[in-house]
mmCIF file of C-alpha atoms and ligand atoms in Angstrom:
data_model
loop_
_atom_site.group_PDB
_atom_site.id
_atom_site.type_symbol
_atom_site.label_atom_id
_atom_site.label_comp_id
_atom_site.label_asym_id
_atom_site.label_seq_id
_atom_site.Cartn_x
_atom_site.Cartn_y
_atom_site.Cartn_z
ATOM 1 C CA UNK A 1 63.759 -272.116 28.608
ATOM 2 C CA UNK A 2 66.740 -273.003 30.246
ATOM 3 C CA UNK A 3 66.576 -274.262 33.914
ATOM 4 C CA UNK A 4 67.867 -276.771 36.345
ATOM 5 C CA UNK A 5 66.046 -279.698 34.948
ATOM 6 C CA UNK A 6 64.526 -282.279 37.880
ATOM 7 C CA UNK A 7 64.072 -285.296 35.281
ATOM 8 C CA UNK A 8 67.522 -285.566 34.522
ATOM 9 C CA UNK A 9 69.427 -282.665 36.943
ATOM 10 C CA UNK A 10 71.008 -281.125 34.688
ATOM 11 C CA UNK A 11 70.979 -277.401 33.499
ATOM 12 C CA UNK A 12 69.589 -277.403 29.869
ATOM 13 C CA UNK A 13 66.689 -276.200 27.834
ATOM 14 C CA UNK A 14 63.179 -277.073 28.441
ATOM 15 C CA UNK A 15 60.287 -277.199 25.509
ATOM 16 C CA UNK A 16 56.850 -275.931 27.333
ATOM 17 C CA UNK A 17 54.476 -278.125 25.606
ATOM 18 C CA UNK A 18 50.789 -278.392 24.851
ATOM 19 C CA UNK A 19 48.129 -280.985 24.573
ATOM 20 C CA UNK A 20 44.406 -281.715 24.728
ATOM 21 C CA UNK A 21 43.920 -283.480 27.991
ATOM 22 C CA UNK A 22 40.427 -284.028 29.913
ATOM 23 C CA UNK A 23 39.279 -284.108 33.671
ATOM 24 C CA UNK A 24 36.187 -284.407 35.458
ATOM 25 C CA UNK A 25 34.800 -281.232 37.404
ATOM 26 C CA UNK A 26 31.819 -281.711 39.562
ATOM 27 C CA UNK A 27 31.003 -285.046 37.941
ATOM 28 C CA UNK A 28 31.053 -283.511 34.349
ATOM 29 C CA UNK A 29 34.143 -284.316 32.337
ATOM 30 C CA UNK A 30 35.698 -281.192 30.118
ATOM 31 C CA UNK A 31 38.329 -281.107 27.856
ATOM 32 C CA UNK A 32 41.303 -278.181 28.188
ATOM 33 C CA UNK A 33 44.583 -277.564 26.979
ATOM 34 C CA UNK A 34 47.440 -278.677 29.134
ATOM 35 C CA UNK A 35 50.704 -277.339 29.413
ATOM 36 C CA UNK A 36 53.644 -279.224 30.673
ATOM 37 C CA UNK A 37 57.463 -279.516 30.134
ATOM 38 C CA UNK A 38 59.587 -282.682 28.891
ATOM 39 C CA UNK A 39 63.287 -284.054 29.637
ATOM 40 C CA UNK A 40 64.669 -284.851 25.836
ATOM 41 C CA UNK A 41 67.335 -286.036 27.875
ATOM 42 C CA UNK A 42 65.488 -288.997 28.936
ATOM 43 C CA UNK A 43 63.266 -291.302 27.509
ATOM 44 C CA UNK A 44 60.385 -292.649 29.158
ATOM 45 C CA UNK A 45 59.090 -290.693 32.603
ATOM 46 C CA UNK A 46 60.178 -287.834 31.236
ATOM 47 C CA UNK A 47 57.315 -284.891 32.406
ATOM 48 C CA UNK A 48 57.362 -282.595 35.121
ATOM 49 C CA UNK A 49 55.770 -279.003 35.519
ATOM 50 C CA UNK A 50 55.978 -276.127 37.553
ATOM 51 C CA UNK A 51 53.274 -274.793 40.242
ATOM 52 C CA UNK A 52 52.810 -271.988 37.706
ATOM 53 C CA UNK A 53 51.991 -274.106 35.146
ATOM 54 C CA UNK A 54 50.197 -276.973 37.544
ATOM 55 C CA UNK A 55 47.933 -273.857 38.238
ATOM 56 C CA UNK A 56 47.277 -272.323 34.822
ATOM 57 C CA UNK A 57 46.154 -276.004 33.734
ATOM 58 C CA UNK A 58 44.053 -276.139 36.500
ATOM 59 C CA UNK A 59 42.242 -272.697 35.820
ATOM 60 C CA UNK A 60 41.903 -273.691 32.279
ATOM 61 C CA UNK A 61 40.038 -277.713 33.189
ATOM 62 C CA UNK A 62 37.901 -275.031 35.307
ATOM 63 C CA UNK A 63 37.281 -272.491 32.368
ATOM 64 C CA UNK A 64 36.392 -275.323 30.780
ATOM 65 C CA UNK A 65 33.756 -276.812 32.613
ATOM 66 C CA UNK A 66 32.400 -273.210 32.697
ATOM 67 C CA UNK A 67 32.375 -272.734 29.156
ATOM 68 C CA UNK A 68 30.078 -275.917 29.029
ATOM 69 C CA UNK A 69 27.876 -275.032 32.059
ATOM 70 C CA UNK A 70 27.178 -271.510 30.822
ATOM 71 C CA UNK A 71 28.755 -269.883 33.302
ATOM 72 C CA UNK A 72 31.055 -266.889 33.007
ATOM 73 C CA UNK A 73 35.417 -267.888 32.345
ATOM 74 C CA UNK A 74 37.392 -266.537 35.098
ATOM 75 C CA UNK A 75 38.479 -263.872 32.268
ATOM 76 C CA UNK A 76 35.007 -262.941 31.769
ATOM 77 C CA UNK A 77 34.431 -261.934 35.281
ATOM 78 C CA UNK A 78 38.173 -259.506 34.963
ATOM 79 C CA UNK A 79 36.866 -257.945 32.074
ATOM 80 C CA UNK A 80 33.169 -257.161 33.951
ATOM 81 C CA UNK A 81 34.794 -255.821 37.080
ATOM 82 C CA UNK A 82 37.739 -253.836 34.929
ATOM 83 C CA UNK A 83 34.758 -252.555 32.625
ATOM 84 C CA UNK A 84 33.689 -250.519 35.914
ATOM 85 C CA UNK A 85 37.275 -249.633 37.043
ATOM 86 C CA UNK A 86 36.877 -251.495 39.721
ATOM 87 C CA UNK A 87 39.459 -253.774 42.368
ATOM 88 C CA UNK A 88 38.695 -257.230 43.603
ATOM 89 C CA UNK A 89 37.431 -256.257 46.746
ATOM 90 C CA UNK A 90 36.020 -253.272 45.546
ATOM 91 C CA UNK A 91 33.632 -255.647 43.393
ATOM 92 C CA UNK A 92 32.945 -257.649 45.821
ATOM 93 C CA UNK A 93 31.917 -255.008 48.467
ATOM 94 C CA UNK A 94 29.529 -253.396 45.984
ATOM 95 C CA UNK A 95 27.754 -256.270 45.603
ATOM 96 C CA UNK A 96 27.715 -257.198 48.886
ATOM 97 C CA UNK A 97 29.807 -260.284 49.016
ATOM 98 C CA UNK A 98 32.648 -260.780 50.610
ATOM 99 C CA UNK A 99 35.857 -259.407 50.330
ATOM 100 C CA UNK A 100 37.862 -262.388 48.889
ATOM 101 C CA UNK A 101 34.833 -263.373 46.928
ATOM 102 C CA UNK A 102 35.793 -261.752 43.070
ATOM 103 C CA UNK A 103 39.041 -262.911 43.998
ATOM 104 C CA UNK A 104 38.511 -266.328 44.372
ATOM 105 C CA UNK A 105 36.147 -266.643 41.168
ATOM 106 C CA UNK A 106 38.758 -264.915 38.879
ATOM 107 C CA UNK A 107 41.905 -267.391 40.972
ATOM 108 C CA UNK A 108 40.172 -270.592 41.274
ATOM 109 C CA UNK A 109 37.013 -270.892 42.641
ATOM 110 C CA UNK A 110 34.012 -271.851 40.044
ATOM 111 C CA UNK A 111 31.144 -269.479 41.094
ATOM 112 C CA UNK A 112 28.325 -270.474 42.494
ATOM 113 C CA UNK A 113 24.951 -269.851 39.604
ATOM 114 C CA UNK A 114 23.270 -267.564 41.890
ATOM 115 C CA UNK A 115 26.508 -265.536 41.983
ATOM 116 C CA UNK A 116 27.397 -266.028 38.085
ATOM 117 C CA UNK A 117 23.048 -264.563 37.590
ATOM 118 C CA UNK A 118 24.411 -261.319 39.119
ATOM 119 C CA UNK A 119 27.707 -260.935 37.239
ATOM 120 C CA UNK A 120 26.370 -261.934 34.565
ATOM 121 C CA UNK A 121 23.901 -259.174 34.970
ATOM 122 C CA UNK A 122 25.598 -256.553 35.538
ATOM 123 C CA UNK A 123 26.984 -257.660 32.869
ATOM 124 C CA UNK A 124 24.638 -256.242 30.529
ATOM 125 C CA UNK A 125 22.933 -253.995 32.260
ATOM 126 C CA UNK A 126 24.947 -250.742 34.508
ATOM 127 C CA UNK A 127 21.975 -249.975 36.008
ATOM 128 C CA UNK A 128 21.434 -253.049 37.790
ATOM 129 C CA UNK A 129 25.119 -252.774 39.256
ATOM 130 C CA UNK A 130 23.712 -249.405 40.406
ATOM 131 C CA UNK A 131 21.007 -250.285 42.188
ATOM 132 C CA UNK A 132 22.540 -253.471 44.088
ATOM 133 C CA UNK A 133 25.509 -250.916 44.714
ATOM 134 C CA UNK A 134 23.047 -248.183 46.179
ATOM 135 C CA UNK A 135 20.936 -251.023 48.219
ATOM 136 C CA UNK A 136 23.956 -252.432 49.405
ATOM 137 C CA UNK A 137 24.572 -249.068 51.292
ATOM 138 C CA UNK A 138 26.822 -247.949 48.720
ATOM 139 C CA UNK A 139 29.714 -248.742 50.647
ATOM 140 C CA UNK A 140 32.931 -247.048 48.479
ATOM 141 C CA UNK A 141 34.512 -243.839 49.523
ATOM 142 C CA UNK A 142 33.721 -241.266 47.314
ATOM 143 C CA UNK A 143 36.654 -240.575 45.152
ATOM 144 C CA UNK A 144 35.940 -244.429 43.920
ATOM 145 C CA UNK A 145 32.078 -243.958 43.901
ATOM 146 C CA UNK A 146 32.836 -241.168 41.826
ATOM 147 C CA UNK A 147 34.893 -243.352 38.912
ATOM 148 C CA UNK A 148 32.288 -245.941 39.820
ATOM 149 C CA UNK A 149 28.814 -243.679 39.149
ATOM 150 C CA UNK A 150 30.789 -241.947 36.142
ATOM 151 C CA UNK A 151 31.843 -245.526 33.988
ATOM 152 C CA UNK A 152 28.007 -246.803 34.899
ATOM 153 C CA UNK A 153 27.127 -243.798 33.138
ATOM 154 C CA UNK A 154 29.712 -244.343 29.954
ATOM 155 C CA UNK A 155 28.568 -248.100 29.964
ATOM 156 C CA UNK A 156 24.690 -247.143 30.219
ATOM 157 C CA UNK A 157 24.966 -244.861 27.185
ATOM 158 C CA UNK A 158 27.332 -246.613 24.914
ATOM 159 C CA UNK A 159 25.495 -249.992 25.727
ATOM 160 C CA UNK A 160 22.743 -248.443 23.191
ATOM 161 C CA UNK A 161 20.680 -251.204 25.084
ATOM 162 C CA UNK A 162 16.898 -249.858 25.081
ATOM 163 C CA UNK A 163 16.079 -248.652 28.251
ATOM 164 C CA UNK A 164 12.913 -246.790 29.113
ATOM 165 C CA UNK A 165 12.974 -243.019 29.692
ATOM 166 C CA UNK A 166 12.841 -243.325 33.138
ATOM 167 C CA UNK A 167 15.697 -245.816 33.299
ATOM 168 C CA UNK A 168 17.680 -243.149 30.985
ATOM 169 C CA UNK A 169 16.637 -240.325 33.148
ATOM 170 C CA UNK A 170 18.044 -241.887 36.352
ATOM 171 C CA UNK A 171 21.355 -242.760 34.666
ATOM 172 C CA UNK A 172 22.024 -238.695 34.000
ATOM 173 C CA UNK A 173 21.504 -238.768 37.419
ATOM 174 C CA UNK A 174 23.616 -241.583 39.017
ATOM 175 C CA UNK A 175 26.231 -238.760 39.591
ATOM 176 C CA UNK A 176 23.572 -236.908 41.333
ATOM 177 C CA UNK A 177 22.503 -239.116 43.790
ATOM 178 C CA UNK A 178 23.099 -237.525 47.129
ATOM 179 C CA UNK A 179 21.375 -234.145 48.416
ATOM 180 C CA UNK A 180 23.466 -230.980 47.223
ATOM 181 C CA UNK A 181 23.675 -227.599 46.408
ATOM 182 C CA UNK A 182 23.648 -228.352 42.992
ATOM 183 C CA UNK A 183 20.454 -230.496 42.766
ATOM 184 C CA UNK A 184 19.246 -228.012 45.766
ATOM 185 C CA UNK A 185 19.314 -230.890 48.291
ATOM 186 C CA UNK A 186 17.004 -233.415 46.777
ATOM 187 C CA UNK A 187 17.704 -236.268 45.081
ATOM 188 C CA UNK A 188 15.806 -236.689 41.226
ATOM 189 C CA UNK A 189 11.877 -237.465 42.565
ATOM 190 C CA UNK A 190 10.741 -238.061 39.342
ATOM 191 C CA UNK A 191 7.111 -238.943 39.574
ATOM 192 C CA UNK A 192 7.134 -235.044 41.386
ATOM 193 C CA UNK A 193 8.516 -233.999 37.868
ATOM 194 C CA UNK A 194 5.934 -235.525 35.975
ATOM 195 C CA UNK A 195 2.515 -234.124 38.291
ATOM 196 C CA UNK A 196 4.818 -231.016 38.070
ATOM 197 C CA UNK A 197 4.705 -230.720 34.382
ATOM 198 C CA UNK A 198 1.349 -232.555 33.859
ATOM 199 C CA UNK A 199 0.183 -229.957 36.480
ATOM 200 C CA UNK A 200 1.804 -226.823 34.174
ATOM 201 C CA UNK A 201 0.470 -228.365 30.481
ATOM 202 C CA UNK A 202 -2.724 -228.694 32.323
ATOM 203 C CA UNK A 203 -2.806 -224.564 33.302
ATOM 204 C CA UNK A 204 -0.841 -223.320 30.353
ATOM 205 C CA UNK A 205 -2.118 -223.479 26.436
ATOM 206 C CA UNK A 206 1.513 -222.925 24.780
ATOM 207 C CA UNK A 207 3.732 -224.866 26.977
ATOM 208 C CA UNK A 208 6.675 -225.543 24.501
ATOM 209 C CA UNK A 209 9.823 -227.294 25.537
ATOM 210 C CA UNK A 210 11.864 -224.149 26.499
ATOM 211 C CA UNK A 211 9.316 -222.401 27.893
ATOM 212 C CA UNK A 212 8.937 -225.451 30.212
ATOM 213 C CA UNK A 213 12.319 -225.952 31.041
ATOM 214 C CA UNK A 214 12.842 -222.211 31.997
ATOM 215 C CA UNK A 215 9.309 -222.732 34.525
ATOM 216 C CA UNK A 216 11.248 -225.990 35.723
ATOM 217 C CA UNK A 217 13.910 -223.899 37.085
ATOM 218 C CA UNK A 218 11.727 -220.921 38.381
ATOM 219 C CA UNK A 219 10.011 -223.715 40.518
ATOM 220 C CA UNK A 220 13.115 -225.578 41.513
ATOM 221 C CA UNK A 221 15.102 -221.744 42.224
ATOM 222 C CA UNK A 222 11.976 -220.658 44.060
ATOM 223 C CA UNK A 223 11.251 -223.605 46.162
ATOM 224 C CA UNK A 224 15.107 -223.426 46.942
ATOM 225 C CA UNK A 225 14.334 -219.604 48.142
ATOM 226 C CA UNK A 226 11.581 -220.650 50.939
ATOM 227 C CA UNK A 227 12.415 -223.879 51.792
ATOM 228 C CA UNK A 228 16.444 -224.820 51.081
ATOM 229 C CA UNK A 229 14.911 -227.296 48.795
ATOM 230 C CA UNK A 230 14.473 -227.591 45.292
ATOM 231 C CA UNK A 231 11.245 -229.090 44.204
ATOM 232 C CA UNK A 232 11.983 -231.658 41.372
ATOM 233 C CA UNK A 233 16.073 -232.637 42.098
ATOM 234 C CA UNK A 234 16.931 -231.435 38.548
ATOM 235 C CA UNK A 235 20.250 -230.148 37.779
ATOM 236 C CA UNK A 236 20.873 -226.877 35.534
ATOM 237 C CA UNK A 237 23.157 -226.098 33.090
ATOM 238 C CA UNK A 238 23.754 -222.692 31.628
ATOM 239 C CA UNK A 239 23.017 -223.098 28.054
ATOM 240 C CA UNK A 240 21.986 -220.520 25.231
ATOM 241 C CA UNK A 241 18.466 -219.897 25.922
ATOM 242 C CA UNK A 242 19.136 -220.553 30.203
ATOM 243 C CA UNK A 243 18.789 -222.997 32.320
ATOM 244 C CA UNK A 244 18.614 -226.515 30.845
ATOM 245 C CA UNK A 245 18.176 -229.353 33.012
ATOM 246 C CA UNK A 246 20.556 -232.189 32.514
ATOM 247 C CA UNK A 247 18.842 -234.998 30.643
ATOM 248 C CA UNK A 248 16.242 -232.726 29.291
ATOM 249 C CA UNK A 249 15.002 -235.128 26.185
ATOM 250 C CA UNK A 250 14.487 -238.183 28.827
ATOM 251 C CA UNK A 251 12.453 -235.879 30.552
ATOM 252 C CA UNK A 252 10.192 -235.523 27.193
ATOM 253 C CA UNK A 253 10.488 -239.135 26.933
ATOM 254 C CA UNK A 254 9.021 -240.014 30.487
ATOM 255 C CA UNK A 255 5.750 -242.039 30.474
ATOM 256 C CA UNK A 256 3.420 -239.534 32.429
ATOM 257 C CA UNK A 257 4.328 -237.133 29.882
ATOM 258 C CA UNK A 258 2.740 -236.105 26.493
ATOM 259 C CA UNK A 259 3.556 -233.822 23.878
ATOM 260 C CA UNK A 260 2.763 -232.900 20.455
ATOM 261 C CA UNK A 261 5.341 -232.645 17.660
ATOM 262 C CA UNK A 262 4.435 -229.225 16.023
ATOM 263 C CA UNK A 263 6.153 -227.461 13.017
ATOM 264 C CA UNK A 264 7.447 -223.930 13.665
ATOM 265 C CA UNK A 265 5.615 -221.496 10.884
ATOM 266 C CA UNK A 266 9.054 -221.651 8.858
ATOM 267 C CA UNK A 267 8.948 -225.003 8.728
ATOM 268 C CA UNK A 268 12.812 -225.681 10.075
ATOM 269 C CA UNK A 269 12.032 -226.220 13.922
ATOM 270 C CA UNK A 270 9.511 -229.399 15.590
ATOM 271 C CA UNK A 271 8.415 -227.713 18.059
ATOM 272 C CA UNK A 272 7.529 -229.602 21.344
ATOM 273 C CA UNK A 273 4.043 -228.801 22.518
ATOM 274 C CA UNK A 274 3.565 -230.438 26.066
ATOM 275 C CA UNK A 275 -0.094 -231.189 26.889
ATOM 276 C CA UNK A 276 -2.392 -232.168 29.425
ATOM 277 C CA UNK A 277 -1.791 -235.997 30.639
ATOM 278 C CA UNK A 278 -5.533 -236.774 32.144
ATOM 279 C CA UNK A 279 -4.381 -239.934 33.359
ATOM 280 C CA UNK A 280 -2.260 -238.612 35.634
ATOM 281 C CA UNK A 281 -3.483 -237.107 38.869
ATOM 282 C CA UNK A 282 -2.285 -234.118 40.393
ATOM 283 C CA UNK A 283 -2.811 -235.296 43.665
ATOM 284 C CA UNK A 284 0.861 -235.919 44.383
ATOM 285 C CA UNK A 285 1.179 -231.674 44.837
ATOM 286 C CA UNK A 286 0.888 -230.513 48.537
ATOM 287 C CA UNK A 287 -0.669 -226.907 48.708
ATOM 288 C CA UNK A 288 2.859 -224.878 49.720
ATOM 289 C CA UNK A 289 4.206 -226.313 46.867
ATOM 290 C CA UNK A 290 0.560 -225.881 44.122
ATOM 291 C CA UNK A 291 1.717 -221.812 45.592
ATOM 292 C CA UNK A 292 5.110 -222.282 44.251
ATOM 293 C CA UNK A 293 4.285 -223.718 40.555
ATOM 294 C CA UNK A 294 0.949 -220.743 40.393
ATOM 295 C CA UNK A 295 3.073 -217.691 41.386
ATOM 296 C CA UNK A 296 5.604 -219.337 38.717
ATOM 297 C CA UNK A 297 2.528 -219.947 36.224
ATOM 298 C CA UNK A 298 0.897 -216.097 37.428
ATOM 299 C CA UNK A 299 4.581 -214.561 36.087
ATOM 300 C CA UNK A 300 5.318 -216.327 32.710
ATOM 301 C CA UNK A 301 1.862 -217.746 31.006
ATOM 302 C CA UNK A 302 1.760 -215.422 29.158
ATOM 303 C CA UNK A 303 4.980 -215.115 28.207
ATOM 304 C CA UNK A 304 6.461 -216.329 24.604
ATOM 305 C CA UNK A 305 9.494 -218.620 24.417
ATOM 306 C CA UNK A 306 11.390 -215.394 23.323
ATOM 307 C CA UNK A 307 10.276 -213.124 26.558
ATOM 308 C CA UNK A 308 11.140 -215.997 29.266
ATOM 309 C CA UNK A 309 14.458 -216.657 27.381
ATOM 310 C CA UNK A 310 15.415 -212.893 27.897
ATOM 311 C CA UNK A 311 13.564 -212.825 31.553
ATOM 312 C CA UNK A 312 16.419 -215.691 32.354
ATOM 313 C CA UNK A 313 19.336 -214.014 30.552
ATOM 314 C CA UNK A 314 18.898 -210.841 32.982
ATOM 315 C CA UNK A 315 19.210 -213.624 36.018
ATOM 316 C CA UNK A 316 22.605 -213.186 37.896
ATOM 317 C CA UNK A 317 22.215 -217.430 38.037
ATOM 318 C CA UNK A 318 22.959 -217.142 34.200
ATOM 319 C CA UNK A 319 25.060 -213.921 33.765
ATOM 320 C CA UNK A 320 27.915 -214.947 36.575
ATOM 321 C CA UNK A 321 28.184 -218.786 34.660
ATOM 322 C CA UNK A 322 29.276 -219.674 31.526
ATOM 323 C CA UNK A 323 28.394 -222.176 28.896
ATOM 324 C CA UNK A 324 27.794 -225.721 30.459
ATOM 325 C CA UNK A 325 28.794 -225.149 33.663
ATOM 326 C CA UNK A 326 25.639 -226.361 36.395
ATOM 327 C CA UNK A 327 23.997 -223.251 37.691
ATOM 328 C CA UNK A 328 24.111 -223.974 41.814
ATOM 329 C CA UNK A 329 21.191 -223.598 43.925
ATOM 330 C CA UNK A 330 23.608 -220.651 45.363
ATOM 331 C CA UNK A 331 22.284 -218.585 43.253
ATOM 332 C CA UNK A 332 18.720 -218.232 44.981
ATOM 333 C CA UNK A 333 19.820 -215.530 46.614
ATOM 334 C CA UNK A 334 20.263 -213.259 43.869
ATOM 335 C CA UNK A 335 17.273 -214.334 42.330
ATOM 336 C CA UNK A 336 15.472 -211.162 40.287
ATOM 337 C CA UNK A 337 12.495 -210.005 42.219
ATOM 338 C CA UNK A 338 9.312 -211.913 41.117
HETATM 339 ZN ZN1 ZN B 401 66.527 -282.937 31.756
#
């Protein structure tokens, strides 16, 4: 590179070079790659470097030192924060840090351990940059909440990281998480799911999966109706057969709930047969809403899968949507007479 040279002061071209050198961080000595530039022109005292370079060196002696303490390289921490689309400050806020905080680590600054435990964290796990994000008082506006929620989401399910049901339920979910007319303003309450459809296996003999998903939203729709408040905080989608809550096989998957894999007399379909969870109590029901689930239970038990499917195709909730798109509380009011 050709510059005004301060060895010699001339204009002429400069070699970068390269070369193992060592240093002593914190009292532990690390070896890095050093850059600098040399005057062929002279012999003897012949090195200089820029601030650009001085500072590069200096960020890779610190790299180093975190390579051998464990601790995550300032590139590390840009790809965590890029990973969730996120700025330097917008990092920082979520986890409740300072501003200049992500700044400094991926600059200069070697992070503190208690600070490289949570990158390093949310790191592998989304959820946890959820939850510190939500207890943190989710501070982001909303159009970067929203790119925020939506990459924890991508990251959760591409991670292919086991995480229980209830884990994978909440992630469908993390888009969900304030009060709308979509989830009929409540948030996902799932241990009210689970007495809900403990409390339905428990009263109804043939409670298959679609037969159960349909009753979901006939509680949900209905509770919506008297109170402007959906029971369970489920979202719909208008699929073939109806209303299909988002994140319906985690729902199967939850703890508190039990089924029974059953063939279908043809032999092509399992058949989901939800029963009866004893240990669970029902307790967790208060009477207005025991009304809501029995006038739900009174109108479909005895109903096939077939007759609730049609019952739901003549709702104006399914025939004004189309395929996929969420079926909004809105639609209470047009709700068939029960
Ligand atoms: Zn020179």
């Amino acid at each position: 590179m050709v510059m005004n040279c301060p060895i010699c002061g001339k204009k002429h071209d400069v070699k970068l070079k390269r070369r193992k050198a060592s240093s002593t961080i914190k009292g532990e000595k690390v070896q890095y790659d050093e850059e600098y530039f040399a005057c062929e022109e002279v012999k003897g005292d012949n090195e200089f470097a820029t601030a650009a370079i001085e500072n590069a060196n200096l960020l890779r002696a610190r790299n180093a030192y975190r390579e051998k303490m464990g601790l995550l390289t300032s590139d590390e921490i840009v790809k965590i924060r890029e990973k969730y689309g996120l700025s330097q400050v917008d990092l920082s806020q979520a986890l409740g840090w300072g501003e200049a905080t992500i700044s400094r680590y991926e600059s200069k600054a070697i992070q503190d351990s208690a600070y490289d435990n949570v990158l390093q964290l949310i790191r592998i796990n989304p959820l946890i940059l959820y939850y510190l994000y939500i207890q943190n008082g989710a501070v982001l506006n909303k159009n970067k909440e929203g790119v925020l929620m939506q990459r924890i989401r991508e990251e959760l399910l591409a991670s292919g990281r086991e995480i229980i049901a209830r884990d994978k339920l909440e992630s469908f979910y993390i888009t969900y998480n304030e009060a709308t007319i979509e989830n009929g303003f409540k948030c996902l309450d799932i241990d009210k799911l689970e007495t809900i459809i403990n409390y339905l296996a428990k009263k109804i003999k043939n409670l298959f999966k679609v037969k159960l998903m349909k009753m979901l939203w006939y509680v949900d729709i209905l509770s919506f109706q008297m109170n402007n408040r959906s029971m369970t905080g489920l979202v719909y989608q208008h699929a073939t057969m109806g209303a299909l809550p988002i994140g319906h096989d985690a729902i199967l998957q939850l703890d508190n709930v039990s089924f029974l894999e059953e063939m279908s007399p043809d032999y092509d379909n399992v058949k989901y047969h939800i029963i009866y969870n004893e240990k669970l109590d029902l307790k967790g029901l208060t009477k207005d809403e025991r009304n809501i689930i029995d006038s739900v239970i009174t109108k479909f038990n005895s109903m096939n899968t077939k007759e609730i499917v049609d019952y739901m195709h003549e709702e104006e909730a399914y025939k004004q949507t189309n395929d996929g798109e969420i079926i909004s509380f809105e639609w209470a009011k047009s709700l068939n007479k029960f």
